[in-house]
PDB file of C-alpha atoms in Angstrom:
ATOM      1  CA  ALA C   1    -111.239 153.455 183.410  1.00 73.00           C
ATOM      2  CA  GLN C   2    -108.433 155.133 183.008  1.00 74.00           C
ATOM      3  CA  ARG C   3    -109.870 157.331 180.262  1.00 69.00           C
ATOM      4  CA  LEU C   4    -113.062 158.022 182.892  1.00 71.00           C
ATOM      5  CA  LEU C   5    -110.550 159.045 185.193  1.00 69.00           C
ATOM      6  CA  ALA C   6    -109.045 161.509 182.800  1.00 67.00           C
ATOM      7  CA  ASP C   7    -112.545 163.081 182.095  1.00 66.00           C
ATOM      8  CA  ASN C   8    -113.929 163.521 185.404  1.00 66.00           C
ATOM      9  CA  GLY C   9    -110.578 164.285 187.292  1.00 67.00           C
ATOM     10  CA  TYR C  10    -110.807 164.256 191.158  1.00 70.00           C
ATOM     11  CA  THR C  11    -113.642 163.567 193.189  1.00 72.00           C
ATOM     12  CA  PRO C  12    -114.633 165.849 195.962  1.00 75.00           C
ATOM     13  CA  ASN C  13    -113.384 163.403 198.751  1.00 78.00           C
ATOM     14  CA  GLU C  14    -109.953 163.336 197.063  1.00 75.00           C
ATOM     15  CA  LEU C  15    -109.602 167.250 196.832  1.00 77.00           C
ATOM     16  CA  ARG C  16    -110.749 167.322 200.584  1.00 82.00           C
ATOM     17  CA  GLU C  17    -108.177 164.974 201.195  1.00 84.00           C
ATOM     18  CA  LEU C  18    -105.604 167.099 199.349  1.00 83.00           C
ATOM     19  CA  GLU C  19    -107.030 169.907 201.350  1.00 85.00           C
ATOM     20  CA  ALA C  20    -106.473 168.571 204.596  1.00 88.00           C
ATOM     21  CA  LYS C  21    -102.940 166.886 203.534  1.00 88.00           C
ATOM     22  CA  TYR C  22    -102.122 171.025 202.534  1.00 87.00           C
ATOM     23  CA  ILE C  23    -102.957 172.454 205.775  1.00 89.00           C
ATOM     24  CA  ALA C  24    -101.153 169.751 208.002  1.00 89.00           C
ATOM     25  CA  THR C  25     -97.994 170.376 205.612  1.00 90.00           C
ATOM     26  CA  LYS C  26     -98.437 173.823 206.029  1.00 89.00           C
ATOM     27  CA  ASP C  27     -98.636 173.800 209.838  1.00 88.00           C
ATOM     28  CA  GLN C  28     -95.533 171.659 209.750  1.00 89.00           C
ATOM     29  CA  PHE C  29     -93.601 174.483 207.509  1.00 89.00           C
ATOM     30  CA  GLU C  30     -94.876 177.052 209.762  1.00 89.00           C
ATOM     31  CA  PHE C  31     -93.604 175.329 212.856  1.00 89.00           C
ATOM     32  CA  ALA C  32     -90.307 174.552 210.993  1.00 88.00           C
ATOM     33  CA  GLU C  33     -89.968 178.129 210.029  1.00 89.00           C
ATOM     34  CA  LYS C  34     -90.443 179.332 213.903  1.00 89.00           C
ATOM     35  CA  SER C  35     -87.475 176.725 214.796  1.00 88.00           C
ATOM     36  CA  TYR C  36     -85.350 177.633 212.302  1.00 86.00           C
ATOM     37  CA  ARG C  37     -85.679 181.776 213.016  1.00 87.00           C
ATOM     38  CA  ARG C  38     -85.068 180.705 216.755  1.00 87.00           C
ATOM     39  CA  ALA C  39     -82.213 178.510 215.786  1.00 87.00           C
ATOM     40  CA  ASN C  40     -80.827 181.612 213.653  1.00 86.00           C
ATOM     41  CA  ALA C  41     -80.843 183.885 216.905  1.00 86.00           C
ATOM     42  CA  MET C  42     -79.023 181.303 219.072  1.00 86.00           C
ATOM     43  CA  PHE C  43     -76.532 180.609 216.597  1.00 82.00           C
ATOM     44  CA  GLU C  44     -75.788 184.394 216.296  1.00 83.00           C
ATOM     45  CA  ASP C  45     -75.433 184.823 219.813  1.00 80.00           C
ATOM     46  CA  SER C  46     -73.139 181.869 219.850  1.00 80.00           C
ATOM     47  CA  LEU C  47     -75.700 179.764 221.846  1.00 80.00           C
ATOM     48  CA  MET C  48     -76.217 176.908 219.595  1.00 83.00           C
ATOM     49  CA  SER C  49     -73.879 174.492 217.829  1.00 86.00           C
ATOM     50  CA  PRO C  50     -72.940 174.848 214.266  1.00 86.00           C
ATOM     51  CA  GLN C  51     -74.440 170.712 214.264  1.00 87.00           C
ATOM     52  CA  ALA C  52     -77.822 171.792 215.602  1.00 87.00           C
ATOM     53  CA  HIS C  53     -78.343 174.734 213.736  1.00 85.00           C
ATOM     54  CA  ASP C  54     -77.617 172.775 210.213  1.00 87.00           C
ATOM     55  CA  GLU C  55     -80.020 170.284 211.537  1.00 87.00           C
ATOM     56  CA  ALA C  56     -82.774 173.341 212.009  1.00 86.00           C
ATOM     57  CA  THR C  57     -82.118 174.667 208.278  1.00 87.00           C
ATOM     58  CA  ALA C  58     -82.385 170.984 207.062  1.00 90.00           C
ATOM     59  CA  LYS C  59     -85.697 170.453 208.949  1.00 89.00           C
ATOM     60  CA  TYR C  60     -86.995 173.720 207.568  1.00 88.00           C
ATOM     61  CA  GLN C  61     -85.899 173.108 203.992  1.00 89.00           C
ATOM     62  CA  THR C  62     -87.269 169.758 203.789  1.00 90.00           C
ATOM     63  CA  ALA C  63     -91.062 170.994 205.235  1.00 89.00           C
ATOM     64  CA  LYS C  64     -90.591 173.776 202.674  1.00 89.00           C
ATOM     65  CA  ALA C  65     -90.112 171.613 199.767  1.00 90.00           C
ATOM     66  CA  GLN C  66     -92.684 169.282 201.115  1.00 89.00           C
ATOM     67  CA  LEU C  67     -95.463 172.091 201.385  1.00 87.00           C
ATOM     68  CA  GLU C  68     -94.659 173.266 197.807  1.00 88.00           C
ATOM     69  CA  ALA C  69     -95.361 169.671 196.452  1.00 88.00           C
ATOM     70  CA  VAL C  70     -98.906 169.528 198.298  1.00 87.00           C
ATOM     71  CA  ALA C  71     -99.591 172.845 196.840  1.00 86.00           C
ATOM     72  CA  ALA C  72     -98.666 172.158 193.485  1.00 83.00           C
ATOM     73  CA  GLU C  73    -100.806 168.703 193.825  1.00 81.00           C
ATOM     74  CA  LEU C  74    -103.566 170.749 195.088  1.00 80.00           C
ATOM     75  CA  ASN C  75    -103.562 173.311 192.449  1.00 81.00           C
ATOM     76  CA  GLU C  76    -103.432 170.809 189.635  1.00 75.00           C
ATOM     77  CA  ALA C  77    -106.594 169.008 191.234  1.00 75.00           C
ATOM     78  CA  GLU C  78    -108.429 172.100 191.523  1.00 72.00           C
ATOM     79  CA  ARG C  79    -107.461 173.277 188.134  1.00 71.00           C
ATOM     80  CA  GLY C  80    -108.685 169.730 186.596  1.00 65.00           C
ATOM     81  CA  THR C  81    -106.957 166.854 184.475  1.00 64.00           C
ATOM     82  CA  ARG C  82    -104.430 168.325 181.863  1.00 65.00           C
ATOM     83  CA  TYR C  83    -105.496 168.171 178.464  1.00 66.00           C
ATOM     84  CA  GLU C  84    -102.493 166.426 177.741  1.00 70.00           C
ATOM     85  CA  LYS C  85    -103.437 163.773 179.855  1.00 75.00           C
ATOM     86  CA  ILE C  86    -106.714 162.991 178.729  1.00 72.00           C
ATOM     87  CA  LEU C  87    -105.139 162.719 174.925  1.00 78.00           C
ATOM     88  CA  THR C  88    -102.955 160.348 176.240  1.00 82.00           C
ATOM     89  CA  THR C  89    -105.634 158.369 177.866  1.00 82.00           C
ATOM     90  CA  ILE C  90    -107.480 158.255 174.460  1.00 81.00           C
ATOM     91  CA  GLY C  91    -104.529 157.085 172.958  1.00 83.00           C
ATOM     92  CA  GLN C  92    -104.402 154.387 175.262  1.00 86.00           C
ATOM     93  CA  GLN C  93    -108.033 153.405 175.248  1.00 85.00           C
ATOM     94  CA  ASP C  94    -107.752 153.440 170.966  1.00 87.00           C
ATOM     95  CA  GLN C  95    -104.778 151.320 171.084  1.00 87.00           C
ATOM     96  CA  ALA C  96    -106.305 148.848 173.689  1.00 89.00           C
ATOM     97  CA  SER C  97    -109.642 148.819 171.148  1.00 89.00           C
ATOM     98  CA  GLY C  98    -107.450 148.346 168.041  1.00 90.00           C
ATOM     99  CA  ILE C  99    -105.747 145.360 170.119  1.00 91.00           C
ATOM    100  CA  LEU C 100    -109.238 143.885 170.867  1.00 92.00           C
ATOM    101  CA  GLN C 101    -110.484 144.137 167.402  1.00 91.00           C
ATOM    102  CA  GLU C 102    -106.940 142.059 166.031  1.00 90.00           C
ATOM    103  CA  VAL C 103    -108.176 139.268 168.395  1.00 91.00           C
ATOM    104  CA  GLU C 104    -111.950 139.355 167.648  1.00 89.00           C
ATOM    105  CA  VAL C 105    -110.718 138.773 164.214  1.00 85.00           C
ATOM    106  CA  SER C 106    -108.408 136.122 165.057  1.00 85.00           C
ATOM    107  CA  TYR C 107    -111.028 134.677 167.030  1.00 86.00           C
ATOM    108  CA  SER C 108    -113.522 134.665 164.036  1.00 80.00           C
ATOM    109  CA  GLU C 109    -111.282 133.350 161.725  1.00 77.00           C
ATOM    110  CA  ARG C 110    -111.595 129.947 163.377  1.00 77.00           C
ATOM    111  CA  TYR C 111    -114.424 129.456 161.189  1.00 77.00           C
ATOM    112  CA  ILE C 112    -115.315 129.610 157.597  1.00 75.00           C
ATOM    113  CA  ILE C 113    -118.686 131.858 157.147  1.00 76.00           C
ATOM    114  CA  ALA C 114    -120.495 131.296 153.668  1.00 75.00           C
ATOM    115  CA  THR C 115    -121.441 134.349 151.904  1.00 76.00           C
ATOM    116  CA  ASN C 116    -124.696 132.958 151.176  1.00 78.00           C
ATOM    117  CA  TYR C 117    -127.130 130.151 152.048  1.00 79.00           C
ATOM    118  CA  ILE C 118    -125.906 127.292 149.547  1.00 80.00           C
ATOM    119  CA  THR C 119    -126.521 123.745 148.929  1.00 77.00           C
ATOM    120  CA  VAL C 120    -123.475 121.818 149.304  1.00 80.00           C
ATOM    121  CA  GLU C 121    -122.424 119.662 146.052  1.00 79.00           C
ATOM    122  CA  THR C 122    -118.734 119.306 146.425  1.00 84.00           C
ATOM    123  CA  ILE C 123    -116.189 119.572 149.247  1.00 86.00           C
ATOM    124  CA  ASN C 124    -112.825 120.616 147.544  1.00 85.00           C
ATOM    125  CA  LEU C 125    -110.736 120.351 151.072  1.00 85.00           C
ATOM    126  CA  ARG C 126    -110.088 117.440 153.205  1.00 85.00           C
ATOM    127  CA  LYS C 127    -108.810 117.457 156.682  1.00 85.00           C
ATOM    128  CA  GLY C 128    -104.987 117.964 156.886  1.00 86.00           C
ATOM    129  CA  GLU C 129    -105.050 119.692 153.370  1.00 87.00           C
ATOM    130  CA  LEU C 130    -103.466 122.990 153.010  1.00 85.00           C
ATOM    131  CA  ALA C 131    -105.409 125.763 151.158  1.00 82.00           C
ATOM    132  CA  LEU C 132    -104.075 129.106 150.189  1.00 83.00           C
ATOM    133  CA  ALA C 133    -106.263 132.233 150.806  1.00 76.00           C
ATOM    134  CA  GLY C 134    -109.407 132.473 148.486  1.00 77.00           C
ATOM    135  CA  TYR C 135    -109.324 128.840 147.607  1.00 81.00           C
ATOM    136  CA  PRO C 136    -112.811 127.585 147.431  1.00 81.00           C
ATOM    137  CA  VAL C 137    -113.633 125.074 150.194  1.00 84.00           C
ATOM    138  CA  PHE C 138    -117.054 124.036 148.996  1.00 82.00           C
ATOM    139  CA  SER C 139    -118.860 124.167 145.961  1.00 80.00           C
ATOM    140  CA  GLY C 140    -122.593 124.196 145.461  1.00 78.00           C
ATOM    141  CA  TYR C 141    -125.434 126.351 144.228  1.00 73.00           C
ATOM    142  CA  ILE C 142    -127.785 128.880 145.897  1.00 75.00           C
ATOM    143  CA  PRO C 143    -131.308 127.318 146.398  1.00 67.00           C
ATOM    144  CA  ASN C 144    -134.397 129.200 144.737  1.00 67.00           C
ATOM    145  CA  SER C 145    -132.217 130.227 141.916  1.00 72.00           C
ATOM    146  CA  THR C 146    -132.854 127.287 139.292  1.00 77.00           C
ATOM    147  CA  TRP C 147    -133.166 129.196 135.708  1.00 81.00           C
ATOM    148  CA  PHE C 148    -133.088 127.821 132.119  1.00 85.00           C
ATOM    149  CA  ARG C 149    -130.283 128.441 129.572  1.00 84.00           C
ATOM    150  CA  PHE C 150    -130.252 128.119 125.651  1.00 83.00           C
ATOM    151  CA  THR C 151    -128.014 129.376 122.916  1.00 82.00           C
ATOM    152  CA  ILE C 152    -130.044 130.376 119.581  1.00 83.00           C
ATOM    153  CA  PRO C 153    -128.348 131.103 116.358  1.00 82.00           C
ATOM    154  CA  GLU C 154    -128.479 134.778 115.153  1.00 83.00           C
ATOM    155  CA  SER C 155    -131.246 133.606 112.594  1.00 81.00           C
ATOM    156  CA  GLY C 156    -133.648 132.542 115.354  1.00 82.00           C
ATOM    157  CA  ILE C 157    -132.846 134.829 118.226  1.00 85.00           C
ATOM    158  CA  ALA C 158    -135.333 137.659 116.506  1.00 85.00           C
ATOM    159  CA  SER C 159    -138.259 135.624 117.661  1.00 85.00           C
ATOM    160  CA  PHE C 160    -137.622 136.089 121.367  1.00 88.00           C
ATOM    161  CA  LYS C 161    -137.910 139.431 123.062  1.00 89.00           C
ATOM    162  CA  LYS C 162    -136.748 140.160 126.899  1.00 90.00           C
ATOM    163  CA  GLY C 163    -139.676 139.769 129.277  1.00 89.00           C
ATOM    164  CA  ASP C 164    -141.638 137.132 126.635  1.00 89.00           C
ATOM    165  CA  GLN C 165    -143.371 134.366 128.033  1.00 89.00           C
ATOM    166  CA  ILE C 166    -141.784 131.007 127.766  1.00 88.00           C
ATOM    167  CA  THR C 167    -142.955 127.577 128.300  1.00 89.00           C
ATOM    168  CA  VAL C 168    -140.395 124.997 128.944  1.00 88.00           C
ATOM    169  CA  SER C 169    -140.884 121.363 128.512  1.00 88.00           C
ATOM    170  CA  ILE C 170    -138.794 118.547 130.201  1.00 86.00           C
ATOM    171  CA  PRO C 171    -138.784 115.307 128.336  1.00 86.00           C
ATOM    172  CA  TYR C 172    -137.546 113.131 131.214  1.00 86.00           C
ATOM    173  CA  ASN C 173    -140.076 113.898 133.649  1.00 85.00           C
ATOM    174  CA  LYS C 174    -142.787 115.066 131.065  1.00 86.00           C
ATOM    175  CA  LYS C 175    -143.725 118.227 132.846  1.00 87.00           C
ATOM    176  CA  THR C 176    -143.779 121.833 131.807  1.00 88.00           C
ATOM    177  CA  TYR C 177    -142.845 124.782 133.543  1.00 87.00           C
ATOM    178  CA  PRO C 178    -143.688 128.530 132.525  1.00 90.00           C
ATOM    179  CA  GLY C 179    -141.021 131.082 132.613  1.00 89.00           C
ATOM    180  CA  LYS C 180    -139.881 134.318 131.489  1.00 90.00           C
ATOM    181  CA  ILE C 181    -136.957 135.692 129.407  1.00 91.00           C
ATOM    182  CA  LEU C 182    -134.668 137.469 131.568  1.00 89.00           C
ATOM    183  CA  THR C 183    -131.849 138.142 129.725  1.00 90.00           C
ATOM    184  CA  ILE C 184    -130.411 137.940 125.942  1.00 90.00           C
ATOM    185  CA  LYS C 185    -126.968 138.783 125.475  1.00 89.00           C
ATOM    186  CA  GLN C 186    -124.468 137.899 122.624  1.00 85.00           C
ATOM    187  CA  MET C 187    -121.785 135.059 123.199  1.00 78.00           C
ATOM    188  CA  PRO C 188    -118.322 136.107 122.336  1.00 73.00           C
ATOM    189  CA  ARG C 189    -116.783 134.897 119.253  1.00 61.00           C
ATOM    190  CA  TYR C 190    -114.433 132.141 120.988  1.00 53.00           C
ATOM    191  CA  ALA C 191    -117.705 130.715 122.577  1.00 53.00           C
ATOM    192  CA  ASP C 192    -119.705 130.013 119.284  1.00 52.00           C
ATOM    193  CA  ILE C 193    -120.840 126.475 118.840  1.00 54.00           C
ATOM    194  CA  THR C 194    -121.735 126.811 115.363  1.00 47.00           C
ATOM    195  CA  THR C 195    -119.058 123.895 114.383  1.00 46.00           C
ATOM    196  CA  ALA C 196    -120.983 121.651 116.989  1.00 50.00           C
ATOM    197  CA  TYR C 197    -124.418 122.005 115.129  1.00 52.00           C
ATOM    198  CA  PRO C 198    -124.443 121.790 111.288  1.00 48.00           C
ATOM    199  CA  ASP C 199    -127.917 123.425 111.061  1.00 59.00           C
ATOM    200  CA  TYR C 200    -126.337 126.926 112.017  1.00 63.00           C
ATOM    201  CA  GLU C 201    -124.841 129.119 109.500  1.00 66.00           C
ATOM    202  CA  MET C 202    -121.256 129.259 109.711  1.00 65.00           C
ATOM    203  CA  ASP C 203    -121.462 133.202 109.927  1.00 69.00           C
ATOM    204  CA  ASP C 204    -124.151 133.309 112.312  1.00 74.00           C
ATOM    205  CA  ALA C 205    -123.571 134.830 115.710  1.00 80.00           C
ATOM    206  CA  VAL C 206    -124.873 132.749 118.794  1.00 82.00           C
ATOM    207  CA  TYR C 207    -126.644 134.466 121.487  1.00 86.00           C
ATOM    208  CA  GLU C 208    -127.566 133.135 125.171  1.00 86.00           C
ATOM    209  CA  ILE C 209    -131.238 133.219 126.487  1.00 88.00           C
ATOM    210  CA  LYS C 210    -131.581 133.129 130.352  1.00 89.00           C
ATOM    211  CA  ILE C 211    -135.018 131.984 131.280  1.00 88.00           C
ATOM    212  CA  VAL C 212    -136.378 132.213 135.028  1.00 87.00           C
ATOM    213  CA  PRO C 213    -139.207 129.868 136.113  1.00 87.00           C
ATOM    214  CA  LEU C 214    -141.880 131.540 137.444  1.00 85.00           C
ATOM    215  CA  SER C 215    -142.180 128.807 140.173  1.00 82.00           C
ATOM    216  CA  ALA C 216    -138.318 128.529 141.652  1.00 75.00           C
ATOM    217  CA  ARG C 217    -139.341 125.920 144.159  1.00 76.00           C
ATOM    218  CA  GLU C 218    -141.117 123.410 141.853  1.00 78.00           C
ATOM    219  CA  ALA C 219    -138.009 123.867 139.029  1.00 78.00           C
ATOM    220  CA  GLU C 220    -135.676 123.079 142.343  1.00 74.00           C
ATOM    221  CA  GLU C 221    -136.426 119.128 141.499  1.00 76.00           C
ATOM    222  CA  LEU C 222    -135.002 119.014 138.126  1.00 79.00           C
ATOM    223  CA  LEU C 223    -131.307 117.767 137.495  1.00 75.00           C
ATOM    224  CA  TYR C 224    -128.577 120.166 136.809  1.00 71.00           C
ATOM    225  CA  ASN C 225    -128.060 118.862 132.884  1.00 72.00           C
ATOM    226  CA  ALA C 226    -130.971 117.659 130.872  1.00 75.00           C
ATOM    227  CA  THR C 227    -132.351 118.077 127.407  1.00 78.00           C
ATOM    228  CA  ILE C 228    -135.336 120.910 127.703  1.00 80.00           C
ATOM    229  CA  THR C 229    -137.529 122.627 124.952  1.00 83.00           C
ATOM    230  CA  ILE C 230    -138.999 125.773 125.265  1.00 80.00           C
ATOM    231  CA  ARG C 231    -142.309 126.911 123.491  1.00 73.00           C
ATOM    232  CA  LYS C 232    -143.711 130.469 123.463  1.00 66.00           C
ATOM    233  CA  ASP C 233    -147.203 131.217 124.654  1.00 58.00           C
ATOM    234  CA  ASN C 234    -148.434 131.462 120.998  1.00 55.00           C
ATOM    235  CA  GLY C 235    -147.264 127.869 120.449  1.00 50.00           C
ATOM    236  CA  SER C 236    -143.878 128.454 118.272  1.00 49.00           C
ATOM    237  CA  LEU C 237    -140.421 126.912 119.150  1.00 52.00           C
TER     238      LEU C 237
END
């Protein structure tokens, strides 16, 4: 509201009120000036006591000061609000906006908002426990994000190409799921699992194949960890 008042300045009614106040003050000054002149003349003729002359002088000076004050106020109103005052109100408004944003942020921190729609698997924090910033309160997975992961030795990776159509067989439910190879990447040497698989050559690098099912909704029913096999559309494993 103060910002709007500074931008808009005085209203027409306020200007008329100041003009009327100026006229009334001017009339009082003119009357005080006339009285002061008469008092000077009478004082010079020794027809007025010094006390009465001092009183007339004081009234004249007071009326003059009041007229100058009202004239300055009217002049400022007619010229509009000073630019410095507008800047001051802008700063006050920005400060109030900053305080409001700070309060809104503090108010919103009463809740923990998930960054994505997830299915919760584990609640890591219980009532009364303290967690630092960034601590995972919940653990879960994003629905419709099921995918299959295989590790293939270097000797067999040539059979697979990014974008190939793959059929994934699940032994425990005896179902198959068509999919497509999304990525093929070599795993770091520290992640090689050649020692756990005697069939691999010790010098073979290990690659990870990520297969995305064509129907993610059907694949959601699968267990997180299960034995699976893959078959290319041409029938080769």
